[in-house]
PDB file of C-alpha atoms and ligand atoms in Angstrom:
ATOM      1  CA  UNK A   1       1.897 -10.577  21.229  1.00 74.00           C
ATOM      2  CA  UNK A   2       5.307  -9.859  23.408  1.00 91.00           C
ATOM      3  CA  UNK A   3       5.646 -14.039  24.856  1.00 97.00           C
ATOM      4  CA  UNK A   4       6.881 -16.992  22.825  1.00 98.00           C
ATOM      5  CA  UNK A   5       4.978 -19.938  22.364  1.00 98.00           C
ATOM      6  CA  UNK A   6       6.350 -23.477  21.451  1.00 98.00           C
ATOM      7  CA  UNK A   7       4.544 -26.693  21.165  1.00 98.00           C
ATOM      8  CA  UNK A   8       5.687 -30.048  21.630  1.00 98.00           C
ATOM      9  CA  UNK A   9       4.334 -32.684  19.466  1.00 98.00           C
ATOM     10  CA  UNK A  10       4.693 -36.703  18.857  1.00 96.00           C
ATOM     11  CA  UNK A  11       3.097 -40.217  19.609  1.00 90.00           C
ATOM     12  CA  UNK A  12       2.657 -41.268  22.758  1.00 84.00           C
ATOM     13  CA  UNK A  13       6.291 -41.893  24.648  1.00 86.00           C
ATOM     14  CA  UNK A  14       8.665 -40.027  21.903  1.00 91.00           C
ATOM     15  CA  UNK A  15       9.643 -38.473  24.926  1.00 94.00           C
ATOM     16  CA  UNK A  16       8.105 -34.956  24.890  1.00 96.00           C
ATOM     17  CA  UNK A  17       7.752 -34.614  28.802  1.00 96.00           C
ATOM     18  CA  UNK A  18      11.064 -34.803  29.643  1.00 97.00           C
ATOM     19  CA  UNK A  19      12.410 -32.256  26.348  1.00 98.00           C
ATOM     20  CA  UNK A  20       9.462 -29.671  27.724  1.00 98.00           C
ATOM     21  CA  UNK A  21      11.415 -30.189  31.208  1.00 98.00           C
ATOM     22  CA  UNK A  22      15.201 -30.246  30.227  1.00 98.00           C
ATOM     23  CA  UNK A  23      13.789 -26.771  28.479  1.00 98.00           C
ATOM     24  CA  UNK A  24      11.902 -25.526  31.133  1.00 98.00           C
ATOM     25  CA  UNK A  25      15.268 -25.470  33.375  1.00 98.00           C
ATOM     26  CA  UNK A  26      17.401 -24.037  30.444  1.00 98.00           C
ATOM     27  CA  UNK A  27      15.236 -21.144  30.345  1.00 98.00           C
ATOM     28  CA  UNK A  28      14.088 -20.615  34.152  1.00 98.00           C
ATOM     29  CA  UNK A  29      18.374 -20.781  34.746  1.00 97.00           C
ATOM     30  CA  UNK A  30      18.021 -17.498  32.422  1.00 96.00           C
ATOM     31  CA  UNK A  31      15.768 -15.591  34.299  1.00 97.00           C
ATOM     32  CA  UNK A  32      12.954 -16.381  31.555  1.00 97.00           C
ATOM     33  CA  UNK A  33       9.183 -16.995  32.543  1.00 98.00           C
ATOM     34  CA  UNK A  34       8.265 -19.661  31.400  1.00 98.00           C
ATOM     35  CA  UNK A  35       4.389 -21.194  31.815  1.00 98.00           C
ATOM     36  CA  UNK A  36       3.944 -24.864  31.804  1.00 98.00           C
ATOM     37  CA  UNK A  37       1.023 -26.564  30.053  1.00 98.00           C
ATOM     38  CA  UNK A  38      -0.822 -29.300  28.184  1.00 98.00           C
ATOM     39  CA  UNK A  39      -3.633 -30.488  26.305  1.00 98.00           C
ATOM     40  CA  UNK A  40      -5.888 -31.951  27.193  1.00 97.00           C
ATOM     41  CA  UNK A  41      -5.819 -30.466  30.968  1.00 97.00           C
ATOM     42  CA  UNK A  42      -4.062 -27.052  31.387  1.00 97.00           C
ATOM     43  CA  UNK A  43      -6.669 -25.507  33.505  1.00 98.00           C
ATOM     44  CA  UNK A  44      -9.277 -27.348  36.306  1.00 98.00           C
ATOM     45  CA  UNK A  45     -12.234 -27.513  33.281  1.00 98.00           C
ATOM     46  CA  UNK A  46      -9.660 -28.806  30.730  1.00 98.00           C
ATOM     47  CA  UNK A  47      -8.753 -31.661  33.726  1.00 97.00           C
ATOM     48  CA  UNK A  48     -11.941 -33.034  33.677  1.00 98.00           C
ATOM     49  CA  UNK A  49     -12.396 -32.467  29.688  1.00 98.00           C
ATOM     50  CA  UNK A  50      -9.040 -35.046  30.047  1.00 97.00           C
ATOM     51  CA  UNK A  51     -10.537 -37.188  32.287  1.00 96.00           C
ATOM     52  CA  UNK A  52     -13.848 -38.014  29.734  1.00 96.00           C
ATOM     53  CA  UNK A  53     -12.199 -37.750  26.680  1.00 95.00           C
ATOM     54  CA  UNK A  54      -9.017 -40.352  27.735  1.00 93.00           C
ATOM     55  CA  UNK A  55     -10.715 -42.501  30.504  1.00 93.00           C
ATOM     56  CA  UNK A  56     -14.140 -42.880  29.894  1.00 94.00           C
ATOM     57  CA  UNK A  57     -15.167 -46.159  29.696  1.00 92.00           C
ATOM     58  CA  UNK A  58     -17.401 -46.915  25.805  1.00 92.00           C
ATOM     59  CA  UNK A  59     -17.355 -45.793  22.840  1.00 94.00           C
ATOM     60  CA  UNK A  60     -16.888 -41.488  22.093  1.00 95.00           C
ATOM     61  CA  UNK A  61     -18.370 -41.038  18.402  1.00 96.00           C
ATOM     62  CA  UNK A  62     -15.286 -39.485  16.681  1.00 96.00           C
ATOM     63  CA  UNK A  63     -17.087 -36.139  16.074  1.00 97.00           C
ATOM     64  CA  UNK A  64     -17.426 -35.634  19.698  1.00 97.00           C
ATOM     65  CA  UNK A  65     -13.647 -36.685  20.463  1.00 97.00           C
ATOM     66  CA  UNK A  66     -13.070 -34.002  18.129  1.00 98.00           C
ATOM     67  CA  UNK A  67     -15.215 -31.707  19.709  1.00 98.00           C
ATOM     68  CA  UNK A  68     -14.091 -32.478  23.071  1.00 98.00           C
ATOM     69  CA  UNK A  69     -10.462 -31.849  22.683  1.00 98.00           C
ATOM     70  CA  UNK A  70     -11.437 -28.307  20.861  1.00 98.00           C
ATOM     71  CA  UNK A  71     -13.566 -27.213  24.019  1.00 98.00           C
ATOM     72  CA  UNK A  72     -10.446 -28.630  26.481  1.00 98.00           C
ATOM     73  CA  UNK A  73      -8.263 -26.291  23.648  1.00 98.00           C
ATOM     74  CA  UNK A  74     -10.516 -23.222  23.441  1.00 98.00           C
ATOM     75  CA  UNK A  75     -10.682 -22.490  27.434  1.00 98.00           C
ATOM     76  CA  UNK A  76      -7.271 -23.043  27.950  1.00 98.00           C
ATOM     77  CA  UNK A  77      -5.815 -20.790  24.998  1.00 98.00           C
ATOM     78  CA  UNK A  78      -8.435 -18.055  26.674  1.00 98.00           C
ATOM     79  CA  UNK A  79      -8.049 -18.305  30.296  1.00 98.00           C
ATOM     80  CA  UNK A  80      -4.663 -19.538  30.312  1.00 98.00           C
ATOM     81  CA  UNK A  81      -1.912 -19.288  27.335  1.00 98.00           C
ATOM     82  CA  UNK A  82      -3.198 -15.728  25.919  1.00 98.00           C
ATOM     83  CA  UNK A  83      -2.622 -14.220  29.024  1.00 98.00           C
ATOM     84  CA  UNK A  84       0.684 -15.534  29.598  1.00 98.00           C
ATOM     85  CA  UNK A  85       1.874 -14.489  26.164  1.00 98.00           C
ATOM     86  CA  UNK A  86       0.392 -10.731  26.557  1.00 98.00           C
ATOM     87  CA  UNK A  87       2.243 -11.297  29.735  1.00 98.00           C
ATOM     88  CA  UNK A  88       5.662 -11.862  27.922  1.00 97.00           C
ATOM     89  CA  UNK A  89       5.933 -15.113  28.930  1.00 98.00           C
ATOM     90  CA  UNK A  90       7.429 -18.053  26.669  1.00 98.00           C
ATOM     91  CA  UNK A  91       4.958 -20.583  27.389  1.00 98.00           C
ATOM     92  CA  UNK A  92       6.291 -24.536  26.572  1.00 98.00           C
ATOM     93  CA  UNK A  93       2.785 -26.961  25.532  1.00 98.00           C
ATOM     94  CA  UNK A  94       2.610 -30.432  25.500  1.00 98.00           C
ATOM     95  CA  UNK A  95       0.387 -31.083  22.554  1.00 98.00           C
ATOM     96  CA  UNK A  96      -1.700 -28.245  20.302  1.00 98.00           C
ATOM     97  CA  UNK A  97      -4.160 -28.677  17.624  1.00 98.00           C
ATOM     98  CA  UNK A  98      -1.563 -30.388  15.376  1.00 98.00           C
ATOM     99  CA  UNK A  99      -2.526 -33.559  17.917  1.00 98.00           C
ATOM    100  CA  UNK A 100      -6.398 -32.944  16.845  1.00 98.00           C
ATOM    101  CA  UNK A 101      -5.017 -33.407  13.162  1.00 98.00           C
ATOM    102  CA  UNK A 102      -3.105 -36.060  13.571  1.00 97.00           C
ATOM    103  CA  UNK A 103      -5.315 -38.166  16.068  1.00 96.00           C
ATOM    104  CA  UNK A 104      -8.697 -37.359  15.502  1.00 97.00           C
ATOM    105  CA  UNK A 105      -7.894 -36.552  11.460  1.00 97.00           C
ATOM    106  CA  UNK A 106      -5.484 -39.173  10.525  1.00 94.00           C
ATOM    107  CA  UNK A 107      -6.141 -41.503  13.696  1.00 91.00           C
ATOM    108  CA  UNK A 108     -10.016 -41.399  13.546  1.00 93.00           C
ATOM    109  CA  UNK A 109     -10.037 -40.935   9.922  1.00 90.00           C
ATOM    110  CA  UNK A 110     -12.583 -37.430  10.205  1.00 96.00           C
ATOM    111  CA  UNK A 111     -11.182 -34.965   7.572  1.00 97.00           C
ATOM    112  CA  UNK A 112      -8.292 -33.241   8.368  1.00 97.00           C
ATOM    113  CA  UNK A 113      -8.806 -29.657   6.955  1.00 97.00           C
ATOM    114  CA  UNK A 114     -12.209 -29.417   9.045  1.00 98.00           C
ATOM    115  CA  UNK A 115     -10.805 -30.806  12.153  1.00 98.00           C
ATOM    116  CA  UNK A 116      -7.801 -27.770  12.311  1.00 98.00           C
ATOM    117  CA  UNK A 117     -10.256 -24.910  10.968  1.00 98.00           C
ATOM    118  CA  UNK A 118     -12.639 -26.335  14.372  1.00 98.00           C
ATOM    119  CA  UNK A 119      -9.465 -25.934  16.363  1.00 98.00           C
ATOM    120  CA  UNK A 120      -8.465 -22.725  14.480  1.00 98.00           C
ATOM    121  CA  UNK A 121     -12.354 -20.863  15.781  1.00 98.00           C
ATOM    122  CA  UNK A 122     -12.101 -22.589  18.952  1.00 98.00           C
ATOM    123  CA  UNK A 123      -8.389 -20.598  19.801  1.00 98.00           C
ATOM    124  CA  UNK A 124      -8.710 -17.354  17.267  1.00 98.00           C
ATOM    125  CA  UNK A 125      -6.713 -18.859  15.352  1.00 98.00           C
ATOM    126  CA  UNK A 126      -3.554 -18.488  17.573  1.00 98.00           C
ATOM    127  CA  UNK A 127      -0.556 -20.857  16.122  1.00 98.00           C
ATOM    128  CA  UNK A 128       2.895 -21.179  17.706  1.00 98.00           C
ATOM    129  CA  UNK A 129       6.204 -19.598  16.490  1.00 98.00           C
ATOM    130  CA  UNK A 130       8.020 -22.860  16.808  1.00 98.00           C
ATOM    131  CA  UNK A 131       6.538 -26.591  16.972  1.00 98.00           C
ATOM    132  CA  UNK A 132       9.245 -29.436  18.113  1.00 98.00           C
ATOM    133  CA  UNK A 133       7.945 -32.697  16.328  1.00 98.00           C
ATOM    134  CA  UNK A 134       9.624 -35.571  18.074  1.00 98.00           C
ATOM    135  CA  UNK A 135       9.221 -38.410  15.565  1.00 97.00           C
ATOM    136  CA  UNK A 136       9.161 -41.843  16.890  1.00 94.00           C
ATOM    137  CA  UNK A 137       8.111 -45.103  15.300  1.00 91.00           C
ATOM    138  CA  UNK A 138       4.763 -46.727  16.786  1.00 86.00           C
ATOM    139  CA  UNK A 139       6.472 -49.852  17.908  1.00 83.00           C
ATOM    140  CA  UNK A 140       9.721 -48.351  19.348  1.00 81.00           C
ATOM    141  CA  UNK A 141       6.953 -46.097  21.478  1.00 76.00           C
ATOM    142  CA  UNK A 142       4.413 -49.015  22.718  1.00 76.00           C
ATOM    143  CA  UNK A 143       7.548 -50.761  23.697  1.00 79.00           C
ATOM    144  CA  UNK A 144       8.657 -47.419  25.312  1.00 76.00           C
ATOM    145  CA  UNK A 145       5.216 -47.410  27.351  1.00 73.00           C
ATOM    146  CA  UNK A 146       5.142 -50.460  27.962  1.00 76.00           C
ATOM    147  CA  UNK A 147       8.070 -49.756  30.478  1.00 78.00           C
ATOM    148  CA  UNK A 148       6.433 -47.104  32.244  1.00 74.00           C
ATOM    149  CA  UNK A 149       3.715 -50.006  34.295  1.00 63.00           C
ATOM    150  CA  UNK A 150       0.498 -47.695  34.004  1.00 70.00           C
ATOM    151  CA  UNK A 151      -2.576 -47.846  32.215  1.00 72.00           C
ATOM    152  CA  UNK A 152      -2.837 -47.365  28.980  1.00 78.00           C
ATOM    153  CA  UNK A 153      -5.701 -44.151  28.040  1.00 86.00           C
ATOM    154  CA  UNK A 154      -8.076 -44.688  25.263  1.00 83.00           C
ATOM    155  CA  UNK A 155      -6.129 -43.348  22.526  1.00 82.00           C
ATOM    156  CA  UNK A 156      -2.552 -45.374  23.856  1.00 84.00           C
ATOM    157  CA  UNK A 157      -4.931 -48.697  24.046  1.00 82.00           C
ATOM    158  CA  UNK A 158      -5.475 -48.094  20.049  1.00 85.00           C
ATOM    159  CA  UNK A 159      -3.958 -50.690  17.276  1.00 86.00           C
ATOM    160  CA  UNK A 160      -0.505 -49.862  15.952  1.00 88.00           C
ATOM    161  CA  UNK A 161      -2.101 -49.064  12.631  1.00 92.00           C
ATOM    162  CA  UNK A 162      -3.602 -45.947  14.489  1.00 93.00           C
ATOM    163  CA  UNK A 163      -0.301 -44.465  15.569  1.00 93.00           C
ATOM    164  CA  UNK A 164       1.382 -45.685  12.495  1.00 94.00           C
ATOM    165  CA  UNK A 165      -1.303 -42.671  10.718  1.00 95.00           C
ATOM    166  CA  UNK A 166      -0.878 -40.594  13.235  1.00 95.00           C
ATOM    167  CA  UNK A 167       2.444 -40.392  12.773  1.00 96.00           C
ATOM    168  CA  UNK A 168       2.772 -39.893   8.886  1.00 96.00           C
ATOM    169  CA  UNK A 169       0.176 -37.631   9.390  1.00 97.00           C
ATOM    170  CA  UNK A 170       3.102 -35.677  11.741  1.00 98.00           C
ATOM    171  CA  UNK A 171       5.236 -35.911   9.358  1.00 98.00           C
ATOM    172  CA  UNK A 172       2.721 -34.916   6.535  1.00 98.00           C
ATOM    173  CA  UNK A 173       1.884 -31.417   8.588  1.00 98.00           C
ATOM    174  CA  UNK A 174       5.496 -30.687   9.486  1.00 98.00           C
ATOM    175  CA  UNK A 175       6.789 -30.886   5.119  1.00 98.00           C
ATOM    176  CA  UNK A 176       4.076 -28.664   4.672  1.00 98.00           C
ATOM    177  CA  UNK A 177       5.036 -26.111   7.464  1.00 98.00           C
ATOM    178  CA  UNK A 178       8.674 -26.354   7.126  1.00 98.00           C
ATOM    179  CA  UNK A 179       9.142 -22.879   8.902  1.00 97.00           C
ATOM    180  CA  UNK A 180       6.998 -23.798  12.079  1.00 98.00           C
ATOM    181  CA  UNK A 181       8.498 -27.425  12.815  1.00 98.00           C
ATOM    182  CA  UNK A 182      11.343 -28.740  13.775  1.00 98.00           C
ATOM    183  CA  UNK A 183      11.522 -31.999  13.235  1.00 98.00           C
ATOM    184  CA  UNK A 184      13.840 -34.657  15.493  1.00 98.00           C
ATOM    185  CA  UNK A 185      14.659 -38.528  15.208  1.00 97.00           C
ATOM    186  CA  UNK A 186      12.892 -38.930  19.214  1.00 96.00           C
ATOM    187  CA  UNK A 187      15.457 -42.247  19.333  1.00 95.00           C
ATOM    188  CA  UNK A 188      18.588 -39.543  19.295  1.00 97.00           C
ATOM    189  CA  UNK A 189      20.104 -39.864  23.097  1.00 97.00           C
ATOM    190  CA  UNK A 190      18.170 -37.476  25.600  1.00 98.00           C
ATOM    191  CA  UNK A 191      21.148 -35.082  25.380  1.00 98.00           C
ATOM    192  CA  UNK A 192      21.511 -34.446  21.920  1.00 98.00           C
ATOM    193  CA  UNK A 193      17.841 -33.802  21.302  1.00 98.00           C
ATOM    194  CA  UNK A 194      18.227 -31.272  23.796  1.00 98.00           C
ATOM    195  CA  UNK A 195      21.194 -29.371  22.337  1.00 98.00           C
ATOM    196  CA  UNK A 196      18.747 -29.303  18.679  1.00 98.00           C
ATOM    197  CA  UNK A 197      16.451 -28.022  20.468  1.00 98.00           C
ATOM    198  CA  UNK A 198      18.254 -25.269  22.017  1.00 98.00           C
ATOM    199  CA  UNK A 199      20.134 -24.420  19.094  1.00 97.00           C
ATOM    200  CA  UNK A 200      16.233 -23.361  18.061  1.00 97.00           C
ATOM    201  CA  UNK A 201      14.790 -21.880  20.634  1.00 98.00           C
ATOM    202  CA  UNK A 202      17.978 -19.456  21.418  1.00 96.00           C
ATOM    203  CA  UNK A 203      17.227 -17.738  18.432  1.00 92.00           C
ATOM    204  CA  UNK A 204      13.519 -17.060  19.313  1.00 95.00           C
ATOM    205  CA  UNK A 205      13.813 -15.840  22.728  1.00 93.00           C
ATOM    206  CA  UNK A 206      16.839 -13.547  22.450  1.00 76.00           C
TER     207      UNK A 206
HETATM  208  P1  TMP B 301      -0.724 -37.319  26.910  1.00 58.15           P
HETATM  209  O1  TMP B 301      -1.085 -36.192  27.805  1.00 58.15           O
HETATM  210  O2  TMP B 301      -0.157 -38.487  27.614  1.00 58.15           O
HETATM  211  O3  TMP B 301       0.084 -36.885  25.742  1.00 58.15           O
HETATM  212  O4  TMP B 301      -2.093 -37.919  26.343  1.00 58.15           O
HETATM  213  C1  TMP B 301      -2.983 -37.211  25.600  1.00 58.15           C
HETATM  214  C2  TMP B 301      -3.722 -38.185  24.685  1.00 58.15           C
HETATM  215  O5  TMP B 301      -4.749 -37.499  23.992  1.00 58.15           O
HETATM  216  C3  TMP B 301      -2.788 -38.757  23.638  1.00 58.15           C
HETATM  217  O6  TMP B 301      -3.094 -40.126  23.424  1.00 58.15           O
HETATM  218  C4  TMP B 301      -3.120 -37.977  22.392  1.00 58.15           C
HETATM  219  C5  TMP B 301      -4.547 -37.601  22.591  1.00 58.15           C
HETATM  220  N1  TMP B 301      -4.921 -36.318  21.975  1.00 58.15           N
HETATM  221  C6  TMP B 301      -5.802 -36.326  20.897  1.00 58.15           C
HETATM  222  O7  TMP B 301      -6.238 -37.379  20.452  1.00 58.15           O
HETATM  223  N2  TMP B 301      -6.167 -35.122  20.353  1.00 58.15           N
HETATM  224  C7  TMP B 301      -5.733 -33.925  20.834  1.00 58.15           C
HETATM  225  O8  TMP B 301      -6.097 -32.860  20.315  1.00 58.15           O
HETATM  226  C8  TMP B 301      -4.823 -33.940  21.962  1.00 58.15           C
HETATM  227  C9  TMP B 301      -4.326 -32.648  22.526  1.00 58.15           C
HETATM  228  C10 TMP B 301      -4.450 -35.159  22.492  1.00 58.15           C
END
């Protein structure tokens, strides 16, 4: 496939929207295309896939977060991200199927092999060239939301315990996949995350 595609990972408020933005810029000020996205949402189906899987009041049986999040995943790698990178385009996600590991494996405690081989059928199997892991302990991020005055979704509202294993379950998948990730201390100032990132993604898109 001719386009580039990076993922952004993390807990909630590492700060992943503003890197994919501060990258965005970098490349559009180079004449790159670059395609915008995130799971869940990404596409108008995906948007209301979000809307169940993160607002709805009530219990979601764990299986069916899982399976949720893979539909959201499988129409927007189809309709969306596939035909941007046949395109040529370098296409910047917020979240991938390492979130499904790390949330609805570690998080939710459903196995963690089976939950990225669902993920892996529902895209083809498509994986990113490059995966930027901002790493961020759960405290420093609730306290991090907890300045932003909105709601929290169902996931955010969960015990620190939760993110806690979701994030050493990060960690876990990036030391295994040492070539895909890069890995970044999220507290580093705004700047210098940017510059590590850069330093990264100049090699991959020429
Ligand atoms: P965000 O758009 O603010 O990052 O919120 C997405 C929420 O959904 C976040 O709490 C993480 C969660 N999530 C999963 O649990 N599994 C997934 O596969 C994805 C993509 C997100």
């Amino acid at each position: 496939m001719a386009g580039v595609f990076i993922t952004f990972e993390g807990g909630d408020g590492s700060g992943k929207t503003t890197q994919i933005n501060l990258l965005a810029s970098w490349l559009e000020a180079r004449g790159k295309n670059v395609v915008l996205t995130r799971e869940p949402g990404g596409t108008d189906l995906g948007n209301e896939l979000r809307d169940i899987v993160m607002h709805r009041a009530g219990f979601i049986a764990p299986r069916a977060e899982a399976l949720l999040y893979a539909a959201d995943r499988s129409h927007h790698i189809a309709t969306l991200v596939r035909p941007a990178l046949e395109r040529g385009d370098i296409v910047l996600q917020d979240r991938y199927l390492d979130s499904s590991v790390a949330y609805q494996g570690a998080g939710r405690v459903l196995d963690p092999d089976e939950v990225r081989e669902l993920s892996l059928w529902a895209t083809e199997r498509l994986m990113p060239q490059l995966t930027v892991l901002l790493d961020v302990p759960a405290s420093i991020a609730k306290d991090r939301q907890a300045q932003t005055e909105r709601a929290y979704d169902r996931l955010e509202a969960e015990a620190e315990d939760f993110h806690t294993r979701v994030r050493e379950s990060y960690l876990a998948l990036a030391a295994a996949e040492p070539e895909r990730f890069l890995v970044i201390d999220g507290r580093r100032p705004i700047e210098e995350i940017h510059q590590l990132i850069l330093e990264k993604v100049s090699d991959l898109v020429g």
